[in-house]
Amino acid sequence: MRIAVVCYPTFGGSGVVATELGIALAKKGHDVHFITYRQPVRLDMLIPNIHFHEVSVPEYPLFQYQPYELALSSKLVRIIKKFDIQVLHVHYAIPHAYAGYMAQQMLAQEGIHIPMVTTLHGTDITLVGNHPQYKPAVTFSINQSNAVTSVSQSLKDDTLRLFEIPDNKIQVVPNFIDISKSGDKEVECQRHIMAKPTERIITHISNFRPVKRIDDVIKIFKGITEHIPAKLMMVGDGPLQSDARKQCKELGIKEQVIFMGNSNEIDKILCFSDLFLLPSERESFGLAALEAMVHGVPVISSNSGGIPEVNKHGFSGFLSDVGNVSDMVANAVKILKEDATLSLFKENAKAQAAIFDITKIVPVYEEIYEKVLAEVLQS
Ligand code: GMT
């Protein structure tokens, strides 16, 4: 099949899911064309059947805001025609589903009918999409999609609660992970560089936005260090990074916290991690937690949104109410205190991650593509 993929190319989870799915499809022999404003961070261009087309938005002094949707929909039209694309898959509704719909309409004028699959990821529904300034356009473009998927049951429920969308329109297709990559012999586990043998290594990975409750991450870590010697790896970048650094200084834990910035070597970091923290206000799925679990890293998380679908309380980690830092500290200490308990949770985390193995999910997307393609060809 020839598939066009639209996504955000940044370190966010939706871009990672889109990229990993595209790569998996390409490895299965599909021709996959990524169309976005920059090469997605995890996209390996050396894989056969992978193509990347950059959307550039010409600047003009009249524009206060550059019309990205216009450039994207025009680019989609060109690429879909040039490569005879059969299915368009857009990740993150805003503005991708809207631009995709416009491309579909332009192509229909020329007798080209291409189905569009929209995958909802989280903040496109719960935070941004729900804003009154966007809501009518988001509702419209979701409803116009030939198929809509959401990355968790919780996100589907949120979408149905917040938008006028029929119940049967959304199929839950959970995010996934390639379990064959965990325990990769090529990944060097350089634990000794990061911490002393007596210290536990705790990790947080995110885009450092308010929804991630970065201050709670630091408070939980501080609480843990009152019981157990530990180091905290803060991976990623975003608006709250400098506040986080300040907080560490104020709490007197500056030396124990390492800010690593955005990284393409998550597997190397997770390989020496003992615990992952994800105390988010809201999380449609929590891909970062799943990535940790596949490397055998148990998770201390909040119980919001789709996280309980991923992290199992008392098995792969523990869940607490949003903001309940003391409970999260107590649970973290429970896991970290004894080597035997930690080993058990590490094994459990791996076992839980295996439920989301990529080999189970990619065929579900292929089925969806085939279905929408058949429907469009019949109409
Ligand atoms: O806001 C973010 O965390 C980024 C966002 C994205 O689009 O990259 O993440 C969302 O999609 C991920 C992949 O499906 C999910 O794992 C995250 O839980 C979700 N974030 C939120 O719902 C806050």
Tab-separated table of C-alpha atoms and ligand atoms in Angstrom:
chain	number	residue	atom	x	y	z
A	1	MET	CA	0.000	0.000	0.000
A	2	ARG	CA	1.144	3.578	-0.574
A	3	ILE	CA	0.549	5.586	2.583
A	4	ALA	CA	1.022	9.283	3.362
A	5	VAL	CA	1.654	10.140	7.023
A	6	VAL	CA	1.216	13.581	8.527
A	7	CYS	CA	2.549	14.216	12.036
A	8	TYR	CA	4.499	16.583	14.228
A	9	PRO	CA	8.201	15.933	13.723
A	10	THR	CA	9.217	16.876	17.265
A	11	PHE	CA	10.019	14.802	20.356
A	12	GLY	CA	6.317	14.557	21.371
A	13	GLY	CA	4.643	11.171	21.674
A	14	SER	CA	2.338	11.582	18.683
A	15	GLY	CA	5.307	12.133	16.370
A	16	VAL	CA	7.101	9.140	17.861
A	17	VAL	CA	4.060	6.889	17.381
A	18	ALA	CA	3.583	8.104	13.790
A	19	THR	CA	7.257	7.555	13.006
A	20	GLU	CA	7.513	4.102	14.580
A	21	LEU	CA	4.297	3.013	12.865
A	22	GLY	CA	5.529	4.338	9.510
A	23	ILE	CA	8.850	2.529	9.902
A	24	ALA	CA	7.097	-0.726	10.844
A	25	LEU	CA	4.803	-0.419	7.815
A	26	ALA	CA	7.780	0.291	5.535
A	27	LYS	CA	9.545	-2.802	6.877
A	28	LYS	CA	6.463	-4.794	5.921
A	29	GLY	CA	6.817	-3.551	2.350
A	30	HIS	CA	4.436	-0.593	2.308
A	31	ASP	CA	5.605	2.647	0.734
A	32	VAL	CA	5.435	5.301	3.450
A	33	HIS	CA	5.627	9.042	2.740
A	34	PHE	CA	6.065	11.393	5.718
A	35	ILE	CA	4.797	14.893	5.046
A	36	THR	CA	5.672	17.460	7.678
A	37	TYR	CA	7.642	20.656	8.275
A	38	ARG	CA	10.841	18.904	9.401
A	39	GLN	CA	12.250	15.417	9.287
A	40	PRO	CA	10.706	13.562	12.253
A	41	VAL	CA	13.326	13.111	14.988
A	42	ARG	CA	13.139	9.332	15.061
A	43	LEU	CA	12.892	8.847	11.309
A	44	ASP	CA	15.677	6.754	9.866
A	45	MET	CA	15.913	7.686	6.204
A	46	LEU	CA	18.118	4.695	5.425
A	47	ILE	CA	15.208	2.290	5.745
A	48	PRO	CA	13.863	1.193	2.348
A	49	ASN	CA	10.338	2.400	1.396
A	50	ILE	CA	10.585	5.497	3.634
A	51	HIS	CA	10.233	8.912	2.042
A	52	PHE	CA	10.162	12.388	3.549
A	53	HIS	CA	8.606	15.499	1.995
A	54	GLU	CA	9.146	18.805	3.747
A	55	VAL	CA	6.345	21.341	3.956
A	56	SER	CA	7.722	24.858	3.759
A	57	VAL	CA	5.621	27.898	4.449
A	58	PRO	CA	6.693	30.954	2.477
A	59	GLU	CA	6.779	34.086	4.601
A	60	TYR	CA	4.953	37.233	3.594
A	61	PRO	CA	4.992	40.520	5.542
A	62	LEU	CA	1.194	40.710	5.601
A	63	PHE	CA	0.889	37.496	7.567
A	64	GLN	CA	1.097	37.743	11.305
A	65	TYR	CA	0.653	33.928	11.354
A	66	GLN	CA	2.045	31.763	8.576
A	67	PRO	CA	-0.747	29.651	7.007
A	68	TYR	CA	0.738	26.173	7.651
A	69	GLU	CA	-2.547	24.333	6.940
A	70	LEU	CA	-2.661	25.886	3.474
A	71	ALA	CA	0.906	24.848	2.667
A	72	LEU	CA	0.324	21.372	4.124
A	73	SER	CA	-2.877	20.729	2.184
A	74	SER	CA	-1.261	21.943	-1.046
A	75	LYS	CA	1.753	19.714	-0.422
A	76	LEU	CA	-0.562	16.774	0.289
A	77	VAL	CA	-2.316	17.273	-3.022
A	78	ARG	CA	1.000	17.320	-4.891
A	79	ILE	CA	2.465	14.272	-3.115
A	80	ILE	CA	-0.708	12.202	-3.262
A	81	LYS	CA	-0.934	12.778	-7.022
A	82	LYS	CA	2.770	12.328	-7.725
A	83	PHE	CA	3.140	9.054	-5.791
A	84	ASP	CA	-0.372	7.748	-6.354
A	85	ILE	CA	-0.933	7.545	-2.586
A	86	GLN	CA	-3.811	5.298	-1.522
A	87	VAL	CA	-4.352	6.214	2.134
A	88	LEU	CA	-3.696	9.357	4.151
A	89	HIS	CA	-3.025	8.891	7.887
A	90	VAL	CA	-2.907	12.041	9.997
A	91	HIS	CA	-1.677	11.991	13.589
A	92	TYR	CA	-2.929	14.697	15.991
A	93	ALA	CA	-6.145	16.304	14.806
A	94	ILE	CA	-4.953	19.912	14.850
A	95	PRO	CA	-4.487	21.123	12.179
A	96	HIS	CA	-3.672	17.879	10.372
A	97	ALA	CA	-7.193	16.476	10.001
A	98	TYR	CA	-8.379	19.870	8.806
A	99	ALA	CA	-5.597	20.177	6.205
A	100	GLY	CA	-6.168	16.555	5.190
A	101	TYR	CA	-9.854	17.183	4.629
A	102	MET	CA	-9.040	20.202	2.409
A	103	ALA	CA	-6.602	18.066	0.411
A	104	GLN	CA	-9.290	15.387	-0.008
A	105	GLN	CA	-11.707	18.012	-1.328
A	106	MET	CA	-9.187	19.460	-3.805
A	107	LEU	CA	-8.330	15.986	-5.061
A	108	ALA	CA	-12.003	15.028	-5.380
A	109	GLN	CA	-12.396	17.896	-7.872
A	110	GLU	CA	-9.949	16.000	-10.065
A	111	GLY	CA	-11.702	12.664	-9.548
A	112	ILE	CA	-9.128	11.386	-7.028
A	113	HIS	CA	-10.713	9.916	-3.912
A	114	ILE	CA	-8.400	9.154	-1.038
A	115	PRO	CA	-9.487	8.031	2.429
A	116	MET	CA	-8.180	9.769	5.543
A	117	VAL	CA	-7.511	8.058	8.887
A	118	THR	CA	-7.197	10.430	11.843
A	119	THR	CA	-5.472	9.321	15.044
A	120	LEU	CA	-6.327	11.345	18.135
A	121	HIS	CA	-3.420	11.540	20.569
A	122	GLY	CA	-4.480	13.515	23.602
A	123	THR	CA	-3.996	17.231	23.923
A	124	ASP	CA	-5.530	17.664	20.447
A	125	ILE	CA	-8.759	16.696	22.251
A	126	THR	CA	-8.382	17.401	25.938
A	127	LEU	CA	-6.448	20.675	25.912
A	128	VAL	CA	-6.084	22.447	22.586
A	129	GLY	CA	-8.879	20.971	20.471
A	130	ASN	CA	-11.463	21.675	23.077
A	131	HIS	CA	-10.752	25.405	22.987
A	132	PRO	CA	-13.800	27.307	21.629
A	133	GLN	CA	-11.549	28.929	18.997
A	134	TYR	CA	-10.767	25.531	17.491
A	135	LYS	CA	-13.627	23.265	18.500
A	136	PRO	CA	-15.955	23.652	15.458
A	137	ALA	CA	-13.102	22.985	13.002
A	138	VAL	CA	-11.794	20.059	15.053
A	139	THR	CA	-15.276	18.507	15.387
A	140	PHE	CA	-15.867	18.932	11.673
A	141	SER	CA	-12.591	17.418	10.554
A	142	ILE	CA	-12.852	14.455	12.941
A	143	ASN	CA	-16.374	13.736	11.703
A	144	GLN	CA	-15.262	14.003	8.076
A	145	SER	CA	-12.407	11.493	8.543
A	146	ASN	CA	-13.032	8.092	6.969
A	147	ALA	CA	-11.784	6.425	10.138
A	148	VAL	CA	-10.835	7.801	13.534
A	149	THR	CA	-8.668	6.058	16.096
A	150	SER	CA	-7.814	7.057	19.654
A	151	VAL	CA	-4.783	5.844	21.556
A	152	SER	CA	-6.754	4.768	24.647
A	153	GLN	CA	-10.278	4.070	25.836
A	154	SER	CA	-9.946	7.042	28.154
A	155	LEU	CA	-9.216	9.356	25.206
A	156	LYS	CA	-12.180	7.932	23.301
A	157	ASP	CA	-14.417	8.650	26.325
A	158	ASP	CA	-13.026	12.198	26.571
A	159	THR	CA	-13.623	12.777	22.862
A	160	LEU	CA	-17.227	11.585	23.045
A	161	ARG	CA	-17.804	13.718	26.154
A	162	LEU	CA	-16.247	16.878	24.730
A	163	PHE	CA	-17.237	16.743	21.048
A	164	GLU	CA	-20.363	15.997	19.013
A	165	ILE	CA	-19.052	12.800	17.486
A	166	PRO	CA	-20.987	9.528	17.110
A	167	ASP	CA	-19.899	6.715	19.416
A	168	ASN	CA	-19.192	4.243	16.593
A	169	LYS	CA	-16.889	6.696	14.797
A	170	ILE	CA	-13.875	6.056	17.068
A	171	GLN	CA	-11.868	2.846	17.318
A	172	VAL	CA	-9.387	2.465	20.160
A	173	VAL	CA	-5.967	1.427	18.872
A	174	PRO	CA	-3.489	1.631	21.739
A	175	ASN	CA	0.022	2.914	21.323
A	176	PHE	CA	2.689	0.273	20.978
A	177	ILE	CA	6.316	-0.563	21.531
A	178	ASP	CA	8.834	-2.741	19.751
A	179	ILE	CA	9.736	-5.259	22.440
A	180	SER	CA	12.426	-6.783	20.240
A	181	LYS	CA	14.446	-3.577	20.738
A	182	SER	CA	14.587	-3.860	24.521
A	183	GLY	CA	17.646	-5.529	25.953
A	184	ASP	CA	19.417	-4.660	22.709
A	185	LYS	CA	22.987	-5.970	22.950
A	186	GLU	CA	24.231	-2.935	21.004
A	187	VAL	CA	23.049	-0.546	23.707
A	188	GLU	CA	25.830	0.075	26.188
A	189	CYS	CA	24.492	0.388	29.706
A	190	GLN	CA	26.824	2.952	31.253
A	191	ARG	CA	25.323	3.092	34.694
A	192	HIS	CA	28.640	3.734	36.400
A	193	ILE	CA	28.993	7.118	34.648
A	194	MET	CA	25.688	8.384	36.028
A	195	ALA	CA	25.567	7.141	39.614
A	196	LYS	CA	27.390	5.365	42.407
A	197	PRO	CA	26.628	1.650	42.821
A	198	THR	CA	24.696	2.475	46.016
A	199	GLU	CA	22.429	4.995	44.288
A	200	ARG	CA	19.141	4.260	42.521
A	201	ILE	CA	18.594	6.004	39.185
A	202	ILE	CA	15.234	7.692	38.679
A	203	THR	CA	14.168	9.073	35.324
A	204	HIS	CA	11.586	11.459	33.934
A	205	ILE	CA	11.125	12.125	30.213
A	206	SER	CA	8.753	14.752	28.858
A	207	ASN	CA	8.299	18.012	27.030
A	208	PHE	CA	8.404	19.927	30.352
A	209	ARG	CA	4.938	21.405	29.945
A	210	PRO	CA	2.579	22.275	32.853
A	211	VAL	CA	0.459	19.167	32.157
A	212	LYS	CA	3.469	17.017	33.175
A	213	ARG	CA	3.595	18.512	36.704
A	214	ILE	CA	7.367	18.873	36.626
A	215	ASP	CA	7.370	20.377	40.128
A	216	ASP	CA	5.824	17.139	41.424
A	217	VAL	CA	8.566	15.133	39.686
A	218	ILE	CA	11.155	17.063	41.656
A	219	LYS	CA	9.217	16.917	44.923
A	220	ILE	CA	8.812	13.133	44.569
A	221	PHE	CA	12.522	12.765	43.910
A	222	LYS	CA	13.373	14.931	46.918
A	223	GLY	CA	11.060	12.725	49.041
A	224	ILE	CA	12.752	9.566	47.791
A	225	THR	CA	16.220	10.877	48.616
A	226	GLU	CA	15.139	11.272	52.239
A	227	HIS	CA	14.975	7.448	52.372
A	228	ILE	CA	17.271	6.181	49.612
A	229	PRO	CA	20.372	7.617	47.892
A	230	ALA	CA	19.404	8.419	44.296
A	231	LYS	CA	20.038	10.435	41.146
A	232	LEU	CA	17.349	11.968	38.914
A	233	MET	CA	17.717	12.075	35.116
A	234	MET	CA	15.521	14.806	33.642
A	235	VAL	CA	15.258	14.114	29.908
A	236	GLY	CA	13.612	16.440	27.401
A	237	ASP	CA	13.096	20.137	27.050
A	238	GLY	CA	10.285	22.626	27.305
A	239	PRO	CA	8.958	25.765	28.952
A	240	LEU	CA	9.314	24.572	32.572
A	241	GLN	CA	12.929	23.512	32.396
A	242	SER	CA	14.402	26.612	33.957
A	243	ASP	CA	11.801	26.612	36.773
A	244	ALA	CA	12.716	22.988	37.419
A	245	ARG	CA	16.416	23.833	37.710
A	246	LYS	CA	15.549	26.647	40.141
A	247	GLN	CA	13.404	24.296	42.235
A	248	CYS	CA	16.247	21.775	42.474
A	249	LYS	CA	18.574	24.506	43.690
A	250	GLU	CA	16.062	25.718	46.282
A	251	LEU	CA	15.506	22.176	47.560
A	252	GLY	CA	19.259	21.597	47.811
A	253	ILE	CA	19.264	18.662	45.382
A	254	LYS	CA	20.982	20.386	42.439
A	255	GLU	CA	23.927	17.980	42.480
A	256	GLN	CA	21.685	14.919	42.337
A	257	VAL	CA	19.631	16.031	39.322
A	258	ILE	CA	20.987	15.801	35.793
A	259	PHE	CA	19.195	17.739	33.051
A	260	MET	CA	19.954	15.905	29.837
A	261	GLY	CA	17.894	17.896	27.286
A	262	ASN	CA	16.212	16.239	24.321
A	263	SER	CA	17.730	12.907	23.516
A	264	ASN	CA	17.653	10.398	20.729
A	265	GLU	CA	19.252	7.861	23.045
A	266	ILE	CA	16.328	7.167	25.331
A	267	ASP	CA	17.124	3.439	25.283
A	268	LYS	CA	20.602	4.088	26.692
A	269	ILE	CA	19.149	6.172	29.519
A	270	LEU	CA	16.318	3.759	30.316
A	271	CYS	CA	18.735	0.870	30.300
A	272	PHE	CA	20.301	2.077	33.584
A	273	SER	CA	17.115	3.513	35.128
A	274	ASP	CA	15.483	1.926	38.178
A	275	LEU	CA	12.262	3.941	38.301
A	276	PHE	CA	10.271	6.212	35.993
A	277	LEU	CA	8.171	9.144	37.233
A	278	LEU	CA	5.053	10.319	35.384
A	279	PRO	CA	2.865	12.318	37.776
A	280	SER	CA	1.008	14.122	34.924
A	281	GLU	CA	-2.155	16.127	35.394
A	282	ARG	CA	-3.518	14.363	32.358
A	283	GLU	CA	-2.166	11.804	29.918
A	284	SER	CA	-4.161	10.121	27.179
A	285	PHE	CA	-1.786	7.151	27.195
A	286	GLY	CA	1.689	7.895	28.548
A	287	LEU	CA	3.959	6.544	25.833
A	288	ALA	CA	7.018	7.559	27.846
A	289	ALA	CA	5.903	5.203	30.632
A	290	LEU	CA	5.510	2.348	28.156
A	291	GLU	CA	8.984	3.046	26.757
A	292	ALA	CA	10.329	2.854	30.292
A	293	MET	CA	8.470	-0.370	31.052
A	294	VAL	CA	9.778	-2.158	27.990
A	295	HIS	CA	13.270	-1.543	29.371
A	296	GLY	CA	12.212	-3.058	32.678
A	297	VAL	CA	11.717	0.245	34.473
A	298	PRO	CA	8.731	0.324	36.862
A	299	VAL	CA	6.552	3.428	36.848
A	300	ILE	CA	5.261	5.743	39.571
A	301	SER	CA	2.462	7.688	37.942
A	302	SER	CA	-0.749	9.546	38.479
A	303	ASN	CA	-3.957	7.659	37.769
A	304	SER	CA	-5.293	10.176	35.260
A	305	GLY	CA	-6.605	9.608	31.723
A	306	GLY	CA	-5.258	6.543	29.952
A	307	ILE	CA	-2.342	5.863	32.323
A	308	PRO	CA	-4.209	3.085	34.212
A	309	GLU	CA	-4.585	1.297	30.851
A	310	VAL	CA	-0.780	1.169	30.638
A	311	ASN	CA	0.666	1.065	34.171
A	312	LYS	CA	-0.857	-1.589	36.442
A	313	HIS	CA	-1.097	-0.670	40.121
A	314	GLY	CA	1.015	-2.938	42.328
A	315	PHE	CA	2.407	-4.809	39.321
A	316	SER	CA	4.353	-2.654	36.853
A	317	GLY	CA	4.443	0.237	39.318
A	318	PHE	CA	1.947	2.254	41.328
A	319	LEU	CA	-0.699	4.872	40.577
A	320	SER	CA	-1.748	7.747	42.851
A	321	ASP	CA	-4.174	10.633	42.615
A	322	VAL	CA	-2.834	13.634	40.726
A	323	GLY	CA	-0.750	15.773	43.081
A	324	ASN	CA	-0.533	13.172	45.874
A	325	VAL	CA	3.234	13.489	46.174
A	326	SER	CA	3.524	11.749	49.556
A	327	ASP	CA	1.740	8.648	48.246
A	328	MET	CA	4.018	8.622	45.194
A	329	VAL	CA	7.093	8.895	47.437
A	330	ALA	CA	5.867	6.039	49.656
A	331	ASN	CA	5.209	3.844	46.603
A	332	ALA	CA	8.578	4.673	45.063
A	333	VAL	CA	10.366	3.751	48.277
A	334	LYS	CA	8.380	0.481	48.416
A	335	ILE	CA	9.795	-0.447	44.987
A	336	LEU	CA	13.332	0.840	45.462
A	337	LYS	CA	14.175	-0.141	49.008
A	338	GLU	CA	14.966	-3.840	48.529
A	339	ASP	CA	16.826	-5.280	45.529
A	340	ALA	CA	14.461	-8.247	45.377
A	341	THR	CA	11.345	-6.041	45.195
A	342	LEU	CA	12.963	-3.869	42.546
A	343	SER	CA	13.881	-6.929	40.457
A	344	LEU	CA	10.307	-8.213	40.675
A	345	PHE	CA	8.823	-4.877	39.562
A	346	LYS	CA	11.367	-4.673	36.739
A	347	GLU	CA	10.270	-8.077	35.436
A	348	ASN	CA	6.611	-7.132	35.827
A	349	ALA	CA	7.139	-3.857	33.941
A	350	LYS	CA	8.599	-5.789	30.995
A	351	ALA	CA	5.743	-8.279	31.054
A	352	GLN	CA	3.157	-5.480	31.114
A	353	ALA	CA	4.879	-3.696	28.191
A	354	ALA	CA	4.717	-6.880	26.114
A	355	ILE	CA	0.922	-6.479	25.917
A	356	PHE	CA	1.557	-3.465	23.678
A	357	ASP	CA	4.004	-5.097	21.303
A	358	ILE	CA	4.106	-3.492	17.886
A	359	THR	CA	3.462	-6.806	16.139
A	360	LYS	CA	-0.058	-6.826	17.596
A	361	ILE	CA	-0.900	-3.237	16.646
A	362	VAL	CA	0.495	-2.719	13.134
A	363	PRO	CA	-1.929	-5.286	11.589
A	364	VAL	CA	-4.823	-3.389	13.197
A	365	TYR	CA	-3.800	-0.219	11.342
A	366	GLU	CA	-3.329	-2.187	8.114
A	367	GLU	CA	-6.873	-3.544	8.490
A	368	ILE	CA	-8.212	-0.028	8.996
A	369	TYR	CA	-6.392	1.189	5.867
A	370	GLU	CA	-7.757	-1.692	3.804
A	371	LYS	CA	-11.285	-1.092	5.064
A	372	VAL	CA	-11.353	2.645	4.319
A	373	LEU	CA	-9.715	2.087	0.956
A	374	ALA	CA	-12.319	-0.514	-0.001
A	375	GLU	CA	-15.123	1.811	1.153
A	376	VAL	CA	-13.807	4.707	-0.926
A	377	LEU	CA	-13.337	2.521	-3.999
A	378	GLN	CA	-16.893	1.229	-3.666
A	379	SER	CA	-18.495	4.681	-3.279
B	1	GMT	O1	1.395	16.737	25.271
B	1	GMT	C1	2.105	15.762	25.111
B	1	GMT	O2	2.459	14.990	25.987
B	1	GMT	C2	2.559	15.477	23.718
B	1	GMT	C3	1.516	14.672	23.039
B	1	GMT	C4	1.908	14.484	21.633
B	1	GMT	O3	1.066	14.628	20.799
B	1	GMT	O4	3.051	14.241	21.307
B	1	GMT	O5	1.351	13.451	23.754
B	1	GMT	C5	0.098	12.831	23.658
B	1	GMT	O6	0.220	11.761	22.737
B	1	GMT	C6	1.065	10.687	23.173
B	1	GMT	C7	1.158	9.659	22.052
B	1	GMT	O7	-0.079	9.138	21.730
B	1	GMT	C8	0.510	10.101	24.461
B	1	GMT	O8	1.322	9.026	24.896
B	1	GMT	C9	0.490	11.185	25.535
B	1	GMT	O9	-0.099	10.649	26.697
B	1	GMT	C10	-0.342	12.360	25.048
B	1	GMT	N1	-0.199	13.478	26.005
B	1	GMT	C11	-1.228	13.905	26.743
B	1	GMT	O10	-2.353	13.424	26.687
B	1	GMT	C12	-0.911	15.021	27.668
